[in-house]
CSV table of C-alpha atoms and ligand atoms in Angstrom, one decimal:
chain,number,residue,atom,x,y,z
A,193,UNK,CA,114.8,106.2,99.2
A,194,UNK,CA,116.4,107.4,96.0
A,195,UNK,CA,118.7,110.7,96.4
A,196,UNK,CA,117.3,114.0,94.9
A,197,UNK,CA,119.2,114.5,91.9
A,198,UNK,CA,119.1,117.1,89.1
A,199,UNK,CA,119.1,115.1,85.5
A,200,UNK,CA,121.2,116.1,82.6
A,201,UNK,CA,119.4,116.5,79.0
A,202,UNK,CA,118.0,113.2,78.1
A,203,UNK,CA,119.3,111.5,74.7
A,204,UNK,CA,117.6,112.6,71.4
A,205,UNK,CA,115.0,110.0,70.3
A,206,UNK,CA,114.4,109.6,66.6
A,207,UNK,CA,111.9,111.9,64.7
A,208,UNK,CA,108.6,110.5,64.9
A,209,UNK,CA,109.1,108.7,68.5
A,210,UNK,CA,105.7,109.0,70.0
A,211,UNK,CA,105.9,110.1,74.0
A,212,UNK,CA,102.8,109.1,76.0
A,213,UNK,CA,101.0,108.6,79.0
A,214,UNK,CA,98.6,105.9,80.2
A,215,UNK,CA,95.5,105.3,82.3
A,216,UNK,CA,92.7,102.9,82.2
A,217,UNK,CA,89.0,103.1,82.6
A,218,UNK,CA,88.4,101.5,85.8
A,219,UNK,CA,91.0,103.1,87.4
A,220,UNK,CA,90.0,106.7,86.7
A,221,UNK,CA,86.4,107.3,85.4
A,222,UNK,CA,83.9,106.7,88.4
A,223,UNK,CA,80.9,106.9,87.2
A,224,UNK,CA,79.9,103.3,87.9
A,225,UNK,CA,76.2,104.1,88.3
A,226,UNK,CA,76.3,105.4,85.0
A,227,UNK,CA,77.4,102.0,83.2
A,228,UNK,CA,76.6,98.3,83.6
A,229,UNK,CA,78.4,96.5,85.9
A,230,UNK,CA,82.0,95.0,85.7
A,231,UNK,CA,83.7,91.9,87.8
A,232,UNK,CA,85.5,94.4,89.6
A,233,UNK,CA,82.1,96.4,91.2
A,234,UNK,CA,81.3,92.6,92.5
A,235,UNK,CA,84.9,92.3,93.7
A,236,UNK,CA,85.6,95.2,95.4
A,237,UNK,CA,82.4,95.1,97.7
A,238,UNK,CA,83.9,91.9,98.9
A,239,UNK,CA,85.3,92.1,102.6
A,240,UNK,CA,89.1,92.7,102.7
A,241,UNK,CA,89.6,92.5,98.8
A,242,UNK,CA,90.4,96.1,98.5
A,243,UNK,CA,93.0,97.0,101.0
A,244,UNK,CA,92.0,100.3,102.1
A,245,UNK,CA,88.3,99.3,101.7
A,246,UNK,CA,87.8,101.7,99.0
A,247,UNK,CA,86.0,101.1,95.4
A,248,UNK,CA,86.1,102.7,91.9
A,249,UNK,CA,82.8,104.2,92.4
A,250,UNK,CA,84.2,107.9,92.0
A,251,UNK,CA,87.8,107.4,91.4
A,252,UNK,CA,89.5,110.3,89.6
A,253,UNK,CA,85.9,111.3,88.3
A,254,UNK,CA,87.3,111.4,85.0
A,255,UNK,CA,84.0,110.6,83.5
A,256,UNK,CA,82.8,114.0,84.2
A,257,UNK,CA,86.1,115.8,84.1
A,258,UNK,CA,87.8,114.7,81.4
A,259,UNK,CA,87.9,118.0,80.0
A,260,UNK,CA,90.5,119.1,82.8
A,261,UNK,CA,92.3,116.1,82.1
A,262,UNK,CA,93.0,116.8,78.4
A,263,UNK,CA,94.1,120.0,79.2
A,264,UNK,CA,97.0,118.5,81.5
A,265,UNK,CA,97.8,116.2,78.6
A,266,UNK,CA,98.0,119.1,76.0
A,267,UNK,CA,99.9,121.0,78.7
A,268,UNK,CA,102.3,117.8,79.3
A,269,UNK,CA,102.7,117.9,75.4
A,270,UNK,CA,102.5,114.4,74.9
A,271,UNK,CA,102.0,113.3,71.6
A,272,UNK,CA,99.6,110.3,72.5
A,273,UNK,CA,97.0,109.3,75.4
A,274,UNK,CA,96.8,105.8,76.3
A,275,UNK,CA,93.1,105.1,77.9
A,276,UNK,CA,91.3,102.2,78.1
A,277,UNK,CA,87.6,101.8,76.9
A,278,UNK,CA,84.8,100.2,79.4
A,279,UNK,CA,83.4,97.0,77.8
A,280,UNK,CA,80.4,97.4,80.3
A,281,UNK,CA,80.2,101.4,79.5
A,282,UNK,CA,80.0,100.6,75.9
A,283,UNK,CA,77.2,98.1,76.2
A,284,UNK,CA,75.1,100.7,78.5
A,285,UNK,CA,72.8,102.9,76.6
A,286,UNK,CA,74.8,105.9,75.0
A,287,UNK,CA,78.3,104.6,76.9
A,288,UNK,CA,80.1,105.0,73.5
A,289,UNK,CA,79.1,108.8,73.4
A,290,UNK,CA,81.6,109.2,76.3
A,291,UNK,CA,84.4,107.9,74.2
A,292,UNK,CA,83.3,109.7,71.3
A,293,UNK,CA,83.6,113.0,73.4
A,294,UNK,CA,86.9,112.2,74.7
A,295,UNK,CA,88.3,111.2,71.5
A,296,UNK,CA,87.0,114.5,69.9
A,297,UNK,CA,88.5,116.3,72.7
A,298,UNK,CA,91.7,114.7,72.4
A,299,UNK,CA,91.9,115.1,68.9
A,300,UNK,CA,91.0,118.9,69.3
A,301,UNK,CA,93.9,119.2,71.6
A,302,UNK,CA,96.5,117.7,69.1
A,303,UNK,CA,96.9,114.7,71.4
A,304,UNK,CA,96.5,111.1,69.4
A,305,UNK,CA,93.9,108.8,71.2
A,306,UNK,CA,95.4,105.1,71.6
A,307,UNK,CA,92.7,103.3,73.4
A,308,UNK,CA,93.0,99.8,75.1
A,309,UNK,CA,89.6,97.7,74.3
A,310,UNK,CA,90.1,95.6,77.5
A,311,UNK,CA,91.9,96.7,81.0
A,312,UNK,CA,90.6,93.9,83.1
A,313,UNK,CA,86.9,95.4,83.7
A,314,UNK,CA,84.9,92.7,82.1
A,315,UNK,CA,81.6,93.0,82.1
A,316,UNK,CA,79.9,91.2,85.2
A,317,UNK,CA,78.0,88.4,83.3
A,318,UNK,CA,81.1,87.6,81.4
A,319,UNK,CA,84.0,84.9,82.3
A,320,UNK,CA,87.0,84.2,80.6
A,321,UNK,CA,86.8,80.5,81.6
A,322,UNK,CA,84.3,80.4,78.6
A,323,UNK,CA,85.4,80.4,74.9
A,324,UNK,CA,82.4,82.7,74.0
A,325,UNK,CA,84.0,85.6,75.6
A,326,UNK,CA,86.6,86.0,73.1
A,327,UNK,CA,83.9,86.0,70.2
A,328,UNK,CA,82.0,88.5,72.3
A,329,UNK,CA,85.1,90.7,72.5
A,330,UNK,CA,85.5,90.5,68.8
A,331,UNK,CA,82.0,91.8,68.4
A,332,UNK,CA,82.4,94.6,70.4
A,333,UNK,CA,86.0,95.7,69.0
A,334,UNK,CA,83.8,96.0,65.8
A,335,UNK,CA,81.5,98.3,67.5
A,336,UNK,CA,83.8,100.4,68.9
A,337,UNK,CA,85.9,100.5,65.7
A,338,UNK,CA,82.9,101.4,63.9
A,339,UNK,CA,82.3,104.4,66.2
A,340,UNK,CA,85.8,105.7,66.8
A,341,UNK,CA,87.7,104.4,63.7
A,342,UNK,CA,87.4,107.7,61.6
A,343,UNK,CA,89.5,109.5,64.6
A,344,UNK,CA,91.4,106.6,66.3
A,345,UNK,CA,94.3,105.2,64.2
A,346,UNK,CA,96.4,103.4,67.1
A,347,UNK,CA,94.4,100.6,68.8
A,348,UNK,CA,95.5,98.1,71.8
A,349,UNK,CA,93.4,95.0,72.0
A,350,UNK,CA,94.6,93.4,75.7
A,351,UNK,CA,96.3,94.8,78.5
A,352,UNK,CA,98.5,92.8,80.6
A,353,UNK,CA,96.4,89.2,80.3
A,354,UNK,CA,99.3,87.6,82.3
A,355,UNK,CA,98.1,89.6,85.4
A,356,UNK,CA,94.4,89.3,84.6
A,357,UNK,CA,94.8,85.5,84.5
A,358,UNK,CA,97.5,85.3,87.5
A,359,UNK,CA,96.1,87.8,89.9
A,360,UNK,CA,92.1,87.4,89.0
A,361,UNK,CA,91.8,84.1,88.3
A,362,UNK,CA,94.9,81.8,89.6
A,363,UNK,CA,95.5,83.7,93.0
A,364,UNK,CA,92.2,85.4,93.5
A,365,UNK,CA,93.9,88.7,94.6
A,366,UNK,CA,92.0,90.8,91.7
A,367,UNK,CA,88.5,90.6,90.3
A,368,UNK,CA,87.0,88.5,89.7
A,369,UNK,CA,88.4,86.6,92.5
A,370,UNK,CA,89.0,83.1,91.7
A,371,UNK,CA,92.0,80.9,93.0
A,372,UNK,CA,92.0,77.9,90.3
A,373,UNK,CA,95.8,78.4,90.1
A,374,UNK,CA,97.3,76.0,87.3
A,375,UNK,CA,93.4,75.5,86.2
A,376,UNK,CA,93.0,78.9,84.9
A,377,UNK,CA,95.2,78.3,82.0
A,378,UNK,CA,92.2,78.6,79.8
A,379,UNK,CA,91.6,82.2,80.9
A,380,UNK,CA,95.0,83.1,79.1
A,381,UNK,CA,94.0,81.1,76.0
A,382,UNK,CA,90.7,82.6,75.7
A,383,UNK,CA,92.2,86.2,76.6
A,384,UNK,CA,94.6,85.2,73.4
A,385,UNK,CA,92.0,84.4,71.3
A,386,UNK,CA,90.3,87.4,71.7
A,387,UNK,CA,93.2,89.5,70.9
A,388,UNK,CA,93.3,87.6,67.8
A,389,UNK,CA,89.9,87.9,66.9
A,390,UNK,CA,90.0,91.5,67.9
A,391,UNK,CA,92.9,92.0,65.8
A,392,UNK,CA,91.0,90.4,62.7
A,393,UNK,CA,87.9,92.6,63.5
A,394,UNK,CA,89.7,95.7,64.0
A,395,UNK,CA,91.2,95.1,60.6
A,396,UNK,CA,88.0,94.8,59.0
A,397,UNK,CA,87.2,98.1,60.1
A,398,UNK,CA,90.0,99.7,58.5
A,399,UNK,CA,92.6,99.9,61.3
A,400,UNK,CA,96.2,99.0,60.4
A,401,UNK,CA,98.3,100.2,63.5
A,402,UNK,CA,97.3,97.6,66.0
A,403,UNK,CA,98.9,96.0,69.1
A,404,UNK,CA,98.9,94.3,72.5
A,405,UNK,CA,99.8,95.5,75.8
A,406,UNK,CA,101.9,92.6,77.6
A,407,UNK,CA,103.4,92.7,80.8
A,408,UNK,CA,107.1,91.5,80.8
A,409,UNK,CA,110.3,91.9,82.8
A,410,UNK,CA,113.4,89.7,83.2
A,411,UNK,CA,113.2,86.9,85.4
A,412,UNK,CA,116.9,86.2,87.1
A,413,UNK,CA,117.6,83.1,88.7
A,414,UNK,CA,118.5,82.9,92.3
A,415,UNK,CA,121.4,81.1,91.9
A,416,UNK,CA,123.2,78.8,89.3
A,417,UNK,CA,122.0,76.0,91.3
A,418,UNK,CA,119.8,73.7,88.6
A,419,UNK,CA,116.8,73.9,90.8
A,420,UNK,CA,116.4,77.6,91.2
A,421,UNK,CA,117.5,77.9,87.2
A,422,UNK,CA,114.5,75.4,86.5
A,423,UNK,CA,112.1,77.0,88.7
A,424,UNK,CA,113.4,80.5,87.2
A,425,UNK,CA,112.8,79.0,83.9
A,426,UNK,CA,109.4,78.2,84.5
A,427,UNK,CA,108.2,81.2,86.0
A,428,UNK,CA,109.8,83.1,83.0
A,429,UNK,CA,107.5,80.7,80.8
A,430,UNK,CA,104.4,81.5,82.8
A,431,UNK,CA,104.7,85.2,82.9
A,432,UNK,CA,106.7,85.8,79.5
A,433,UNK,CA,106.6,83.3,77.0
A,434,UNK,CA,103.0,82.1,77.7
A,435,UNK,CA,101.8,85.2,76.5
A,436,UNK,CA,104.4,86.4,74.0
A,437,UNK,CA,105.1,83.0,71.9
A,438,UNK,CA,101.8,82.3,71.0
A,439,UNK,CA,101.7,86.0,69.2
A,440,UNK,CA,104.6,86.5,67.8
A,441,UNK,CA,105.7,82.8,67.0
A,442,UNK,CA,102.4,81.1,66.6
A,443,UNK,CA,102.8,78.4,69.4
A,444,UNK,CA,102.8,78.2,73.1
A,445,UNK,CA,106.1,77.1,75.1
A,446,UNK,CA,106.6,73.5,75.3
A,447,UNK,CA,104.1,71.5,77.3
A,448,UNK,CA,101.9,74.1,77.4
A,449,UNK,CA,99.4,73.6,74.4
A,450,UNK,CA,98.2,70.4,75.3
A,451,UNK,CA,96.8,72.2,78.9
A,452,UNK,CA,94.8,74.6,76.6
A,453,UNK,CA,90.9,73.9,75.9
A,454,UNK,CA,89.4,73.6,72.4
A,455,UNK,CA,91.3,73.4,69.1
A,456,UNK,CA,94.5,74.8,70.2
A,457,UNK,CA,96.5,74.6,66.6
A,458,UNK,CA,93.6,76.4,64.6
A,459,UNK,CA,93.3,79.0,67.5
A,460,UNK,CA,96.9,79.6,67.4
A,461,UNK,CA,96.3,80.7,63.9
A,462,UNK,CA,94.3,83.4,65.2
A,463,UNK,CA,96.1,84.5,68.0
A,464,UNK,CA,98.9,85.0,65.5
A,465,UNK,CA,97.4,87.1,63.6
A,466,UNK,CA,100.3,89.6,62.8
A,467,UNK,CA,100.2,92.8,64.8
A,468,UNK,CA,101.7,96.0,63.8
A,469,UNK,CA,103.6,96.5,67.0
A,470,UNK,CA,104.2,94.8,70.1
A,471,UNK,CA,103.2,96.7,73.3
A,472,UNK,CA,105.6,96.1,76.4
A,473,UNK,CA,104.3,97.3,79.9
A,474,UNK,CA,107.7,97.1,82.0
A,475,UNK,CA,108.1,97.9,85.6
A,476,UNK,CA,110.6,95.3,87.4
A,477,UNK,CA,112.9,92.0,87.0
A,478,UNK,CA,112.1,89.4,89.3
A,479,UNK,CA,114.2,87.4,91.3
A,480,UNK,CA,113.1,83.5,91.4
A,481,UNK,CA,114.1,80.4,93.0
A,482,UNK,CA,113.6,76.6,93.5
A,483,UNK,CA,110.1,76.2,95.9
A,484,UNK,CA,110.6,76.1,99.6
A,485,UNK,CA,107.3,74.8,100.7
A,486,UNK,CA,105.9,77.3,102.4
A,487,UNK,CA,103.5,80.6,101.5
A,488,UNK,CA,105.4,83.5,100.0
A,489,UNK,CA,104.4,87.3,101.2
A,490,UNK,CA,105.6,89.0,97.8
A,491,UNK,CA,104.7,92.6,96.7
A,492,UNK,CA,101.3,92.8,98.7
A,493,UNK,CA,100.3,89.0,97.4
A,494,UNK,CA,100.4,85.7,99.1
A,495,UNK,CA,101.4,83.2,97.2
A,496,UNK,CA,100.2,79.8,97.7
A,497,UNK,CA,103.0,76.8,98.8
A,498,UNK,CA,102.2,74.3,96.1
A,499,UNK,CA,103.7,76.9,93.5
A,500,UNK,CA,106.8,75.4,92.0
A,501,UNK,CA,109.0,78.6,92.2
A,502,UNK,CA,110.0,80.9,95.1
A,503,UNK,CA,109.6,84.4,94.1
A,504,UNK,CA,112.2,86.4,96.3
A,505,UNK,CA,112.6,90.4,97.1
A,506,UNK,CA,115.6,91.4,95.3
A,507,UNK,CA,118.5,93.1,97.2
A,508,UNK,CA,120.7,95.6,96.5
A,509,UNK,CA,118.3,98.1,94.5
A,510,UNK,CA,116.4,101.3,95.6
A,511,UNK,CA,112.8,100.3,96.0
A,512,UNK,CA,109.4,102.5,95.1
A,513,UNK,CA,106.9,103.3,97.8
A,514,UNK,CA,105.0,99.7,96.6
A,515,UNK,CA,108.4,97.9,97.1
A,516,UNK,CA,109.2,97.4,93.7
A,517,UNK,CA,113.0,97.2,93.0
A,518,UNK,CA,114.0,100.3,90.6
A,519,UNK,CA,116.4,98.5,88.1
A,520,UNK,CA,116.5,100.5,84.8
A,521,UNK,CA,119.2,98.4,83.2
A,522,UNK,CA,116.8,95.3,83.1
A,523,UNK,CA,114.8,97.5,80.6
A,524,UNK,CA,117.5,97.2,78.1
A,525,UNK,CA,118.4,93.5,79.3
A,526,UNK,CA,114.6,92.8,78.6
A,527,UNK,CA,114.5,94.5,75.0
A,528,UNK,CA,117.9,92.6,73.8
A,529,UNK,CA,116.4,89.4,75.1
A,530,UNK,CA,113.2,89.8,73.3
A,531,UNK,CA,115.3,90.5,69.9
A,532,UNK,CA,117.3,87.4,70.8
A,533,UNK,CA,114.3,85.0,71.1
A,534,UNK,CA,112.1,86.4,68.9
A,535,UNK,CA,114.7,87.8,65.5
A,536,UNK,CA,112.7,89.2,62.5
A,537,UNK,CA,109.3,88.2,64.4
A,538,UNK,CA,109.6,90.9,66.5
A,539,UNK,CA,107.8,93.7,65.2
A,540,UNK,CA,108.7,97.4,66.4
A,541,UNK,CA,108.2,97.7,70.1
A,542,UNK,CA,106.2,100.5,72.2
A,543,UNK,CA,106.6,100.6,75.9
A,544,UNK,CA,103.3,100.9,76.7
A,545,UNK,CA,103.4,101.4,80.6
A,546,UNK,CA,106.6,102.2,82.9
A,547,UNK,CA,106.5,103.9,85.9
A,548,UNK,CA,106.5,104.0,89.7
A,549,UNK,CA,104.7,104.7,93.0
A,550,UNK,CA,105.8,107.3,95.3
A,551,UNK,CA,103.9,109.5,97.6
A,552,UNK,CA,104.4,113.5,97.5
A,553,UNK,CA,104.0,116.5,94.9
A,554,UNK,CA,107.7,117.3,94.8
A,555,UNK,CA,108.1,113.7,93.7
A,556,UNK,CA,111.8,113.7,92.9
A,557,UNK,CA,112.4,109.9,92.9
A,558,UNK,CA,109.9,109.6,90.0
A,559,UNK,CA,112.0,112.0,88.1
A,560,UNK,CA,114.9,109.7,88.7
A,561,UNK,CA,112.8,106.6,87.9
A,562,UNK,CA,111.7,107.8,84.6
A,563,UNK,CA,114.8,109.3,83.7
A,564,UNK,CA,116.9,106.2,84.3
A,565,UNK,CA,114.2,104.2,82.1
A,566,UNK,CA,114.1,106.3,79.4
A,567,UNK,CA,118.1,106.3,79.4
A,568,UNK,CA,117.7,102.5,79.4
A,569,UNK,CA,115.6,102.5,76.5
A,570,UNK,CA,117.7,104.8,74.5
A,571,UNK,CA,120.5,102.2,75.1
A,572,UNK,CA,118.2,99.4,73.5
A,573,UNK,CA,117.8,101.7,70.4
A,574,UNK,CA,121.3,102.2,70.2
A,575,UNK,CA,121.8,98.3,70.1
A,576,UNK,CA,119.1,98.2,67.2
A,577,UNK,CA,116.2,97.6,69.0
A,578,UNK,CA,113.5,99.1,66.9
A,579,UNK,CA,111.4,101.0,69.7
A,580,UNK,CA,108.8,103.2,68.2
A,581,UNK,CA,107.6,104.8,71.4
A,582,UNK,CA,107.2,105.0,75.9
A,583,UNK,CA,103.9,105.7,77.5
A,584,UNK,CA,104.5,106.6,81.7
A,585,UNK,CA,102.0,104.8,83.8
A,586,UNK,CA,100.3,106.9,84.5
A,587,UNK,CA,99.0,110.6,83.6
A,588,UNK,CA,97.5,111.0,87.4
A,589,UNK,CA,97.5,109.0,90.7
A,590,UNK,CA,94.2,106.4,90.3
A,591,UNK,CA,92.7,103.3,91.7
A,592,UNK,CA,95.5,101.0,92.0
A,593,UNK,CA,93.5,97.6,92.1
A,594,UNK,CA,93.4,95.5,95.4
A,595,UNK,CA,96.0,98.4,96.6
A,596,UNK,CA,93.2,101.0,96.4
A,597,UNK,CA,94.2,104.6,96.3
A,598,UNK,CA,97.3,104.2,98.8
A,599,UNK,CA,99.6,103.7,95.5
A,600,UNK,CA,100.5,106.7,93.7
A,601,UNK,CA,101.9,106.3,90.2
A,602,UNK,CA,100.4,109.8,88.9
A,603,UNK,CA,102.6,112.7,87.2
A,604,UNK,CA,99.7,114.4,88.1
A,605,UNK,CA,98.4,114.3,92.1
A,606,UNK,CA,94.7,113.8,92.8
A,607,UNK,CA,93.0,114.9,96.2
A,608,UNK,CA,90.5,112.0,96.5
A,609,UNK,CA,88.4,114.1,98.8
A,610,UNK,CA,88.3,117.5,96.5
A,611,UNK,CA,89.1,115.8,93.3
A,612,UNK,CA,91.7,118.8,92.7
A,613,UNK,CA,94.5,117.8,90.3
A,614,UNK,CA,98.0,119.3,91.0
A,615,UNK,CA,100.8,118.4,88.5
A,616,UNK,CA,103.8,117.3,90.8
A,617,UNK,CA,107.6,117.8,90.0
A,618,UNK,CA,107.5,114.8,87.5
A,619,UNK,CA,104.8,116.4,85.4
A,620,UNK,CA,107.1,119.4,84.8
A,621,UNK,CA,110.1,117.5,84.2
A,622,UNK,CA,108.6,115.3,81.6
A,623,UNK,CA,107.0,118.4,79.8
A,624,UNK,CA,110.6,120.2,79.7
A,625,UNK,CA,112.0,116.9,78.5
A,626,UNK,CA,109.7,116.4,75.8
A,627,UNK,CA,109.9,120.0,74.8
A,628,UNK,CA,113.9,119.1,74.1
A,629,UNK,CA,113.2,116.3,72.4
A,630,UNK,CA,111.3,118.6,69.4
B,189,IFM,O1,97.9,100.1,87.8
B,189,IFM,C1,98.4,99.2,87.0
B,189,IFM,C2,97.7,99.1,85.5
B,189,IFM,O2,96.5,98.9,85.5
B,189,IFM,C3,98.4,97.7,84.8
B,189,IFM,N1,99.9,97.8,84.7
B,189,IFM,C4,100.7,97.9,86.2
B,189,IFM,C5,100.3,99.2,86.7
B,189,IFM,C6,100.6,99.5,88.2
B,189,IFM,O3,100.7,98.5,89.1
């Protein structure tokens, strides 16, 4: 539990810095009967897959209540709203009309729409193990850009392909529930290829402000012992370099390219299609040690014993209700590390997600969390890192995947019985902090 604390004014960010909040389609829209099925619909119905037995059938009912949510965004005073477009909805008759209306409402409210084209809700008939899914994704990107590109200027291709690969295809904790372990690597490659093909498709439609939202966090070795350092390095490769190196350097980390399917060299040229900025979702650093030959319970997951590393609970830090350590300084470390690794291949950075789960409407812990992370971000700017924006996860409480509705990440509380929205203390804090930035 973090102590209640009044915060001092935040440091001033450069003019034009983009302040926003994020959500995703499957987590807030509901209205699942008004679209084609996604892999998450089938997965959620599986016994024990969602901890509280819930589904996203209604979620926040944003599909029907979006005017109220746009009013909340306007009241918050954010520059931009990052939401995701449901590919299955776009595949359904009239599905794009919803995003047309949402984008119009955002523009009318003076909030810049920043859609993500894929945030894990794959159409049920598709599979990222198939290369063809990447080609289909580029076609879908063209369709969306053709319809919304007159008003949408900033685009995100994929959200967190690392988690979608690891949780959905390697461990089976997320949809589509596959437990392929390292045989899931083609899923990573095909998503990266989809990203590159979509960048080309969006450019062909006239877009010139395109990024990806990859999740990253520093990996800390449990000790100086060679076994721990090597295990941490491998974990860092899987969660960080595997998804950043192909996009930013046009290559896979050593030893990985040969494990990927197809003509990897020529695919890498597509994957490295230049982006205009690089999105980072940051939540926490991870402490990693040598494997201990036993299953590991970590962050609500059971990690199999055969993994070549152990993920440890970080000690000595406050934790969120999810048990995630609160380490703002690791955000500065992450950004400085990115510049060291990628140098002038790193385009401007946008923090596309950062946030925490805490219960309660008087959420002083969330204020402390956000205050600390925004200051840590400012310290990165002071060290010369070109960061252009910061998006809080999330505008409102929502369906937190396998955790169901137990984890509340929102600035706005949602009563799941009545669907009433109530701004939390953190919403008021952010609104005031943003006013002070103008
Ligand atoms: O809710 C998720 C989001 O969908 C992706 N990034 C992390 C968030 C919190 O777990």
